Short mmCIF file of C-alpha atoms in Angstrom, two decimals:
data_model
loop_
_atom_site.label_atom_id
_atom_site.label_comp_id
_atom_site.label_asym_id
_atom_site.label_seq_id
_atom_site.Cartn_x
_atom_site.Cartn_y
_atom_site.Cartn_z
CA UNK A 168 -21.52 90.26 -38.77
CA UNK A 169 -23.07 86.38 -39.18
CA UNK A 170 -24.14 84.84 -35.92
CA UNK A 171 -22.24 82.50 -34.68
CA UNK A 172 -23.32 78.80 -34.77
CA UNK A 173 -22.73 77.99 -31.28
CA UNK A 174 -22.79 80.20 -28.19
CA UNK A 175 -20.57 78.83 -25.38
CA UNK A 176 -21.97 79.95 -21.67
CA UNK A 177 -19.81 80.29 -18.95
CA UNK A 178 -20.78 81.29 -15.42
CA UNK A 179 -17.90 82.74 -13.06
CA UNK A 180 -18.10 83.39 -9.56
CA UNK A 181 -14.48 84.26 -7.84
CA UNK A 182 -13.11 81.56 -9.67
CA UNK A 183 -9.27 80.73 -8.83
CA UNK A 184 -7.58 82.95 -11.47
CA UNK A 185 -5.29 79.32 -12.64
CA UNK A 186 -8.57 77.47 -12.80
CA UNK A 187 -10.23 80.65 -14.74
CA UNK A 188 -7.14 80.28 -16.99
CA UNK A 189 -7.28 77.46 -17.69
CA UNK A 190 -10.95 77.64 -19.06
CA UNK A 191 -10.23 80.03 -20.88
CA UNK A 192 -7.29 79.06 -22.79
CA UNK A 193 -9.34 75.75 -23.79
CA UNK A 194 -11.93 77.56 -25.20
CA UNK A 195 -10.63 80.35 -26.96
CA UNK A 196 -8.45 78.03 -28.76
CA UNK A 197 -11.15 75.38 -30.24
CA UNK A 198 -11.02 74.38 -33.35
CA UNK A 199 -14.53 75.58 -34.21
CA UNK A 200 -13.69 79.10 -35.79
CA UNK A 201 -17.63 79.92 -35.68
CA UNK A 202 -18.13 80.24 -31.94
CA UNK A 203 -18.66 83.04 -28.93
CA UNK A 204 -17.57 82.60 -25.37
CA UNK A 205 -20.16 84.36 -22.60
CA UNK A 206 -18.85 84.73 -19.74
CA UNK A 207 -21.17 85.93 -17.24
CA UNK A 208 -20.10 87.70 -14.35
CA UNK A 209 -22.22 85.88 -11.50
CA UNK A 210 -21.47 89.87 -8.88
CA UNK A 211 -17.97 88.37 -8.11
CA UNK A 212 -16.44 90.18 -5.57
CA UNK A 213 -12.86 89.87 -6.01
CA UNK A 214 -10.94 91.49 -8.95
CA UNK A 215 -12.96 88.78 -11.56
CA UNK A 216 -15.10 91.05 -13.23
CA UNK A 217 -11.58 93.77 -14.23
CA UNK A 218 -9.85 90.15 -15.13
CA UNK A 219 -11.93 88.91 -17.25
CA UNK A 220 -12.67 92.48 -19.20
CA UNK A 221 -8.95 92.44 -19.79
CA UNK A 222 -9.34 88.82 -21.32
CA UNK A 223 -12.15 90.65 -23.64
CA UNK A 224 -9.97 92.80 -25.16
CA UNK A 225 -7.54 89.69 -26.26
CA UNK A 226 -9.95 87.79 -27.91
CA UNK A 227 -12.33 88.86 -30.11
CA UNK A 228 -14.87 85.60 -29.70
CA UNK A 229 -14.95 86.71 -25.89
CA UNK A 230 -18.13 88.46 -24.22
CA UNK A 231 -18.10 89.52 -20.94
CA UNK A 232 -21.67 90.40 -19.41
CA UNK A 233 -21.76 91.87 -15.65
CA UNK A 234 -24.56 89.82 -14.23
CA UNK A 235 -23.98 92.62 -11.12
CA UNK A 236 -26.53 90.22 -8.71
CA UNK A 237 -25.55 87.35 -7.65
CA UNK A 238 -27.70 85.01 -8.95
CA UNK A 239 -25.76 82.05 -8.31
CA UNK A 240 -24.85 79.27 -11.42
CA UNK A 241 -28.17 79.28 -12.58
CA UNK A 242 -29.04 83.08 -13.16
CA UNK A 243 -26.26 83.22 -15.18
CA UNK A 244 -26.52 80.76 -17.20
CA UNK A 245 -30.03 82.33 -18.02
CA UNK A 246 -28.62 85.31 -18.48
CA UNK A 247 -26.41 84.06 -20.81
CA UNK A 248 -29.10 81.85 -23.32
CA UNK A 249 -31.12 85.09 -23.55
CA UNK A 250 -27.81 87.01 -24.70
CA UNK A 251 -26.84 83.58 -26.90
CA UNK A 252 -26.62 84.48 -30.62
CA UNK A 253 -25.82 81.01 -31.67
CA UNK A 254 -28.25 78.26 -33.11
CA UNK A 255 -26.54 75.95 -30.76
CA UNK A 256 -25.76 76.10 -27.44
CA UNK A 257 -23.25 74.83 -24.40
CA UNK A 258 -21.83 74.96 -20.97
CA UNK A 259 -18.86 74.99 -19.66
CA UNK A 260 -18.47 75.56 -15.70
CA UNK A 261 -14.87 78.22 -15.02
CA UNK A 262 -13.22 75.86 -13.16
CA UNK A 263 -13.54 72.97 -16.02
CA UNK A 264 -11.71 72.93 -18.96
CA UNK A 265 -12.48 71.26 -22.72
CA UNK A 266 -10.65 69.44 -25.50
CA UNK A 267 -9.61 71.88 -28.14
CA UNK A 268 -11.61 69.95 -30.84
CA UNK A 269 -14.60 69.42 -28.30
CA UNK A 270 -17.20 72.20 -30.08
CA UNK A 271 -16.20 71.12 -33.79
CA UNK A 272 -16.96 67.30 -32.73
CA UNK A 273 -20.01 68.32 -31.04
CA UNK A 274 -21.25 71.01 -33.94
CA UNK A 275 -20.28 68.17 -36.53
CA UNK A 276 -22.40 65.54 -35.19
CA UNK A 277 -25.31 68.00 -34.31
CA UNK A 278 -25.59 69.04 -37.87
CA UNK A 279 -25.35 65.07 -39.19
CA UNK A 280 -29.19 64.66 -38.30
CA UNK A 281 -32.07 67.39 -38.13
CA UNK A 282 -33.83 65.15 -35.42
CA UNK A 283 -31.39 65.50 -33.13
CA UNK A 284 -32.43 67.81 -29.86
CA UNK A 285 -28.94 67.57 -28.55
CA UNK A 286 -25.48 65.51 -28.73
CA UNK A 287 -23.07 65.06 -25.70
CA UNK A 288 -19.49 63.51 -25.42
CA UNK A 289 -17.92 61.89 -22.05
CA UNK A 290 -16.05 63.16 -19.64
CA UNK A 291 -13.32 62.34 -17.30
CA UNK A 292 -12.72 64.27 -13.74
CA UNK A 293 -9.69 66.01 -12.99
CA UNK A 294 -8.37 66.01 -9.39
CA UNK A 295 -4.85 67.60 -9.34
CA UNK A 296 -2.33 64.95 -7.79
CA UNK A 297 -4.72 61.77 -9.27
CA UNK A 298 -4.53 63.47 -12.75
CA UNK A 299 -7.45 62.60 -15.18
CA UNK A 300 -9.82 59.37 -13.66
CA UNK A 301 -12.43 57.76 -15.61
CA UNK A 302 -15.86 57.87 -14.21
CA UNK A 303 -18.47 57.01 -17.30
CA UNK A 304 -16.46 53.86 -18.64
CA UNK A 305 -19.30 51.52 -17.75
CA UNK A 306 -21.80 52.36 -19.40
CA UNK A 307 -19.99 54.20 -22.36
CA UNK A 308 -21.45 51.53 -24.25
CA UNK A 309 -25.28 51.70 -23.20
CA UNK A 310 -24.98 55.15 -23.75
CA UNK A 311 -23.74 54.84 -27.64
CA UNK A 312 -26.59 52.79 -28.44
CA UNK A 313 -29.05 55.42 -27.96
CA UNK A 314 -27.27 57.27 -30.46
CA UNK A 315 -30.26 58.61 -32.65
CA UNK A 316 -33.14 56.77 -31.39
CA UNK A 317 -36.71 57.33 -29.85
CA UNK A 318 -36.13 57.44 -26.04
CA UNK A 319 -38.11 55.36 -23.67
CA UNK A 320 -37.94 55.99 -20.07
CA UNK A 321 -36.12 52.74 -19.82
CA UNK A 322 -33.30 54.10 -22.51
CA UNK A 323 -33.22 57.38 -20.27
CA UNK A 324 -31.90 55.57 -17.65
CA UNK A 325 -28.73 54.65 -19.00
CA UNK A 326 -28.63 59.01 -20.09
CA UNK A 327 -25.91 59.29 -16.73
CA UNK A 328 -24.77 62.67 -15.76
CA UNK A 329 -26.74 65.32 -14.10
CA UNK A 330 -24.88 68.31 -15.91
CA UNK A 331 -25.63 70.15 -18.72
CA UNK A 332 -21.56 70.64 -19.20
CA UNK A 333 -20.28 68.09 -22.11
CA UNK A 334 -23.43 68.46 -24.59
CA UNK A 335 -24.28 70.81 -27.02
CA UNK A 336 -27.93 71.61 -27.53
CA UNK A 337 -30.28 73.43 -29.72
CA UNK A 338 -31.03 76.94 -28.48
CA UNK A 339 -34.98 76.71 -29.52
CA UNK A 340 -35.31 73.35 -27.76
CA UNK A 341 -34.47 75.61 -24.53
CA UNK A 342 -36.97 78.14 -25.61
CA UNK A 343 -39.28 75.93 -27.30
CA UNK A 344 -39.80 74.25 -23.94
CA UNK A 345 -39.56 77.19 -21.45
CA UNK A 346 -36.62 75.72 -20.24
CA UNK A 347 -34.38 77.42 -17.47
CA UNK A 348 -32.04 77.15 -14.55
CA UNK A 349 -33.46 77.65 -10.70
CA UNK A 350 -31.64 80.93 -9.97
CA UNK A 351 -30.34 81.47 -6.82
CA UNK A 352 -30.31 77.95 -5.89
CA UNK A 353 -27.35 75.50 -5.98
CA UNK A 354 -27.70 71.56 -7.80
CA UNK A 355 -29.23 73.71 -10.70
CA UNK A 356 -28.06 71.24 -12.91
CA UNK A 357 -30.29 68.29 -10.87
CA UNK A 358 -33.26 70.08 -11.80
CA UNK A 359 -32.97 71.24 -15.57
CA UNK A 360 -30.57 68.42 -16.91
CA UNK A 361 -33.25 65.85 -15.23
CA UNK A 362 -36.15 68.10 -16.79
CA UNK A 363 -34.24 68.21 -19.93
CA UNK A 364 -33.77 64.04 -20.40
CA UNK A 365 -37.87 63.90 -20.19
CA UNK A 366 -38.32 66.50 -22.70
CA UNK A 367 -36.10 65.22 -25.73
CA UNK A 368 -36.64 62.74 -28.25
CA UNK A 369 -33.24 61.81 -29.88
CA UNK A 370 -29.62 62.32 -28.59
CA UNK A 371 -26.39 61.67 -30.07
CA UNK A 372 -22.99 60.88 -28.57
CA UNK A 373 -19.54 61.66 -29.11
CA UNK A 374 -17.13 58.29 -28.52
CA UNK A 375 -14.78 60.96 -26.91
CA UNK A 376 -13.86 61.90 -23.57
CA UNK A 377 -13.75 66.09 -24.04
CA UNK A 378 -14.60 67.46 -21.18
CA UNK A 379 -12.76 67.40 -17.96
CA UNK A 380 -14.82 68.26 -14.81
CA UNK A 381 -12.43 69.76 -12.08
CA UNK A 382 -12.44 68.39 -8.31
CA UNK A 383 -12.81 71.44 -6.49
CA UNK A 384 -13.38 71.01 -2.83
CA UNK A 385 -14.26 74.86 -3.40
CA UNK A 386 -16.67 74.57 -5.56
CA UNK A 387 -20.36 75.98 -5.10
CA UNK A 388 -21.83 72.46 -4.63
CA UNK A 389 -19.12 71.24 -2.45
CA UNK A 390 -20.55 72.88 0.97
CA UNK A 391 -23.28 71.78 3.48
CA UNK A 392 -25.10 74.79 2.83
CA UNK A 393 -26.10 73.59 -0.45
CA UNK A 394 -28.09 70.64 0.69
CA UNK A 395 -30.85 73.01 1.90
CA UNK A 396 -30.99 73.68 -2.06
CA UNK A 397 -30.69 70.23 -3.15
CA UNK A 398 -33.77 68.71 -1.03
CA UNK A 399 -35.75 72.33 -2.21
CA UNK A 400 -34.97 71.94 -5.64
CA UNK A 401 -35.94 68.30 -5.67
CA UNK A 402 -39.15 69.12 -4.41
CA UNK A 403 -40.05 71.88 -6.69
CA UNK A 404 -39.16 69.60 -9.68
CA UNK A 405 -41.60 67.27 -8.38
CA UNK A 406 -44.35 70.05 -8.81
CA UNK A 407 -43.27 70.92 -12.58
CA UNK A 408 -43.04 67.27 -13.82
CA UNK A 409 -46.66 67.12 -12.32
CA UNK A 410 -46.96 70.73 -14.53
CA UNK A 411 -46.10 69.39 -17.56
CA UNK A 412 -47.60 66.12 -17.22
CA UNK A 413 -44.13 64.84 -17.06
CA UNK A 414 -44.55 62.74 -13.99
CA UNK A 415 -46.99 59.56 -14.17
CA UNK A 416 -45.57 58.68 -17.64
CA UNK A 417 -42.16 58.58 -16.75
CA UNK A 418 -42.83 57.23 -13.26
CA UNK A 419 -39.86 54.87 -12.67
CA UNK A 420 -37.35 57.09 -13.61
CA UNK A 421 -38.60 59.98 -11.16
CA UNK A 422 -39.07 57.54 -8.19
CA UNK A 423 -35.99 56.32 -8.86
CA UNK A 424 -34.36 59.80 -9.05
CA UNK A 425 -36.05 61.12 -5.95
CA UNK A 426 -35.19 57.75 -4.14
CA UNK A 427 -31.44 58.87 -5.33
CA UNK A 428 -31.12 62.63 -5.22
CA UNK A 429 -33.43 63.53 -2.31
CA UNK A 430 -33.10 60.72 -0.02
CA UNK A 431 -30.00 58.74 -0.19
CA UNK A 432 -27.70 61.40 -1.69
CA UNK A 433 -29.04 63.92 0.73
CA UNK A 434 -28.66 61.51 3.65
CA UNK A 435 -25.12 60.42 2.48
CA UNK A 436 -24.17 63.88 2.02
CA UNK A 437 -25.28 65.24 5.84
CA UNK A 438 -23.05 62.09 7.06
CA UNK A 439 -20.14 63.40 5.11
CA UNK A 440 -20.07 66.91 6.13
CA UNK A 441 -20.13 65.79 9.84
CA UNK A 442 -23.41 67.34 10.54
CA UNK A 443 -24.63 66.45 14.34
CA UNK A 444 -26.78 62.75 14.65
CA UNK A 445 -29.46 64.04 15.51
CA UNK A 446 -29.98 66.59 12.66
CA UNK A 447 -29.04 63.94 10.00
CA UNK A 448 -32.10 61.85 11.47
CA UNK A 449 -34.42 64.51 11.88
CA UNK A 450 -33.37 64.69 7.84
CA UNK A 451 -33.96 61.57 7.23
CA UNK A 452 -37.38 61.48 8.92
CA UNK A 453 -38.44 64.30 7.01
CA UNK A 454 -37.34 62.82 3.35
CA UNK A 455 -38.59 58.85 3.79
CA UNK A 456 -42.09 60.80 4.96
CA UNK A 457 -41.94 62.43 1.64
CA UNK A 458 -40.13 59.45 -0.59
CA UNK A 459 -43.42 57.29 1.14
CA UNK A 460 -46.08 59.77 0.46
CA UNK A 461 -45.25 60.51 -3.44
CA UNK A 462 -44.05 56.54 -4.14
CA UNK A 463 -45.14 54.51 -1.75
CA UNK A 464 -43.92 51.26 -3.30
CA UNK A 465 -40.86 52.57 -4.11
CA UNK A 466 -38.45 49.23 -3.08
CA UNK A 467 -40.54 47.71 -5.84
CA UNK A 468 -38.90 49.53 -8.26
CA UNK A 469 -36.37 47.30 -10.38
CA UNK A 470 -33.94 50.07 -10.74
CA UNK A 471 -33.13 51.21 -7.36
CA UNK A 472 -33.51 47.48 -6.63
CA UNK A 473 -30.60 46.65 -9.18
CA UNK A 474 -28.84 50.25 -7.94
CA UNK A 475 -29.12 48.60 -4.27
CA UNK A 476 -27.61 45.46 -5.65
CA UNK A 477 -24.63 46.26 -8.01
CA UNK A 478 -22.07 47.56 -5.61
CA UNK A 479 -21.47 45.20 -2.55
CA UNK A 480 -20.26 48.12 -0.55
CA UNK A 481 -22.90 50.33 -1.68
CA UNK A 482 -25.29 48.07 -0.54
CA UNK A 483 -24.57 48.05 3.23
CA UNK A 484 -25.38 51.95 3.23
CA UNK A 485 -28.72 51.87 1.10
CA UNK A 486 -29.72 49.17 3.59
CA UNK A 487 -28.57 50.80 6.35
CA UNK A 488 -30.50 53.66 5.12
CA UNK A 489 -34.03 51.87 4.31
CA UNK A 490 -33.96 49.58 7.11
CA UNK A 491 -31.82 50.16 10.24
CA UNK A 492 -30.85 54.15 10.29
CA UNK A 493 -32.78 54.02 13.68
CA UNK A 494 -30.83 52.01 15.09
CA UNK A 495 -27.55 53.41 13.88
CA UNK A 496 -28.87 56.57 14.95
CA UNK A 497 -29.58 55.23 18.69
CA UNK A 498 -26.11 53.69 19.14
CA UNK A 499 -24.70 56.48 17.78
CA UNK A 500 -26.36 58.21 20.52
CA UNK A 501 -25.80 55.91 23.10
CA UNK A 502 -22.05 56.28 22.16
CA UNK A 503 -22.37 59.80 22.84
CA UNK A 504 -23.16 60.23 25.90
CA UNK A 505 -21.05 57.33 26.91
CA UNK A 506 -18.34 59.29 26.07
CA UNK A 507 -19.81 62.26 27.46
CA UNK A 508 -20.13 60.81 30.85
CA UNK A 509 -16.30 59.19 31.20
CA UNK A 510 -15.22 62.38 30.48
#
């Protein structure tokens, strides 16, 4: 039996069984005839693993592989490029679901030019009573015109996204470039996608929105327990852009990164989950230290300066954050035990 041209990797953790359904009924019904479906059992421990062997037996482009571990997101997608067949491959998280025609768009454009190291189309996000909402529609554009060329740092830039999901990519560039997922770690996708804009040299697009990205509140990145990952995993990819000589040539884009993912996302995030004031500032001392040590002129950087600047009421919080989270931190404080003592 031929190999199939494109090997379709999908990780599954007790994923709701209408979410899982829904996955599955996207893919196993593309338009692409010349595909496999891995779905890798990330040691669910609910019924998944007897569910999805039953699916198996249904289609015959289905493989099921018990991962048995846990492993989290990014041991299984490992698991599942060493087990990949196909010349080409993708990813497609089990709570997300794809365009019918996705894969054949994506294969068809792959194949146009030899010099591409991967192609990508858009994406909307799917939140069940808001329906479908556009979230890449400013800069669809930008990202169209790197269509094909040598990338710059400055082109990589306008590369948005921090997934993998929505491109299809060679299967030697992975290997090629010793390229994996963090196991056991959440935000894999910060780490290799980031990783993965530095290494290529041409990308093509897709004018299409194909892949819908599910708002889960229960999804594995939607917990506070994952931000202990995120500020780990930003550090570590620190160290391998330094490994691969990776950082001082592209050294915009990663200060501008960190600056983003490891400080203000971080920060933003801590605030959000209602953690207590005072470990949100002991956070934030901990990550400017850090942001200051590895770029220490990092507000001269013209990106996070125009990132700062776009958004009027983004602005107040990154300012809040570089300048006066002391003092919000005090008063918020001083609130406290205001309240504390009335009571």
């Amino acid at each position: 039996m031929p190999n199939p041209a494109v090997s379709i990797i999908v990780p599954v953790y007790n994923t709701k069984k209408e979410y899982l359904d829904k996955c599955i009924e996207s893919l196993v019904n593309q338009t692409l005839q010349n595909i496999e479906l891995i779905f890798v059992d990330d040691g669910s421990t609910d019924d998944t693993l007897d569910y999805l062997r039953a699916k198996e037996k249904m289609y015959p482009q289905m493989r099921v592989i018990a991962q048995g571990e846990n492993r989290r997101q990014g041991g299984a997608r490992n698991t599942g490029i060493r087990a990949a067949r196909g010349e080409y491959i993708a990813f497609c998280d089990s709570d997300d679901f794809v365009d019918i025609t996705m894969y054949e768009k994506l294969y068809k454009k792959i194949i146009s030019r030899a010099d591409y190291d991967a192609v990508r189309c858009f994406l909307k996000l799917y939140e069940g009573q808001r329906g479908y909402i556009d979230c890449q529609e400013s800069y669809r554009e930008e990202m169209q015109r790197l269509d094909g060329v040598v990338l710059t740092e400055a082109d990589r830039f306008l590369v948005k996204g921090g997934s993998v999901c929505g491109a299809l990519i060679k299967k030697k560039f992975f290997v090629e470039n010793e390229l994996w997922f963090p196991e056991h770690r959440q935000y894999e996708d910060n780490f290799t996608w980031q990783l993965f804009k530095l290494l290529m040299r041409k990308m093509g697009f897709v004018d299409e929105d194909l892949y819908f990205y599910r708002m889960n509140e229960g999804s594995t990145t939607h917990n506070p327990q994952a931000l202990k990952d995120r500020i780990y995993l930003e550090d570590l990819k620190i160290k391998e852009l330094k490994r691969r000589n990776l950082f001082e040539n592209n050294y915009l884009y990663n200060e501008y990164q960190y600056f983003v993912l490891a400080y203000v996302n971080v920060i933003l995030s801590m605030i959000d989950f209602k953690y207590t004031a005072q470990d949100v500032f002991r956070t934030y001392l901990t990550q400017k230290r850090k942001l200051k040590q590895l770029f220490p002129n990092y507000r001269q950087n013209k990106y996070i300066d125009e990132l700062m600047n776009e958004d009027p009421a983004r602005t107040k919080w990154y300012w809040m954050l570089d300048h006066a989270f002391p003092v919000y931190y005090t008063l918020k404080q001083i609130l406290a035990l205001r309240a504390k003592c009335r009571a």
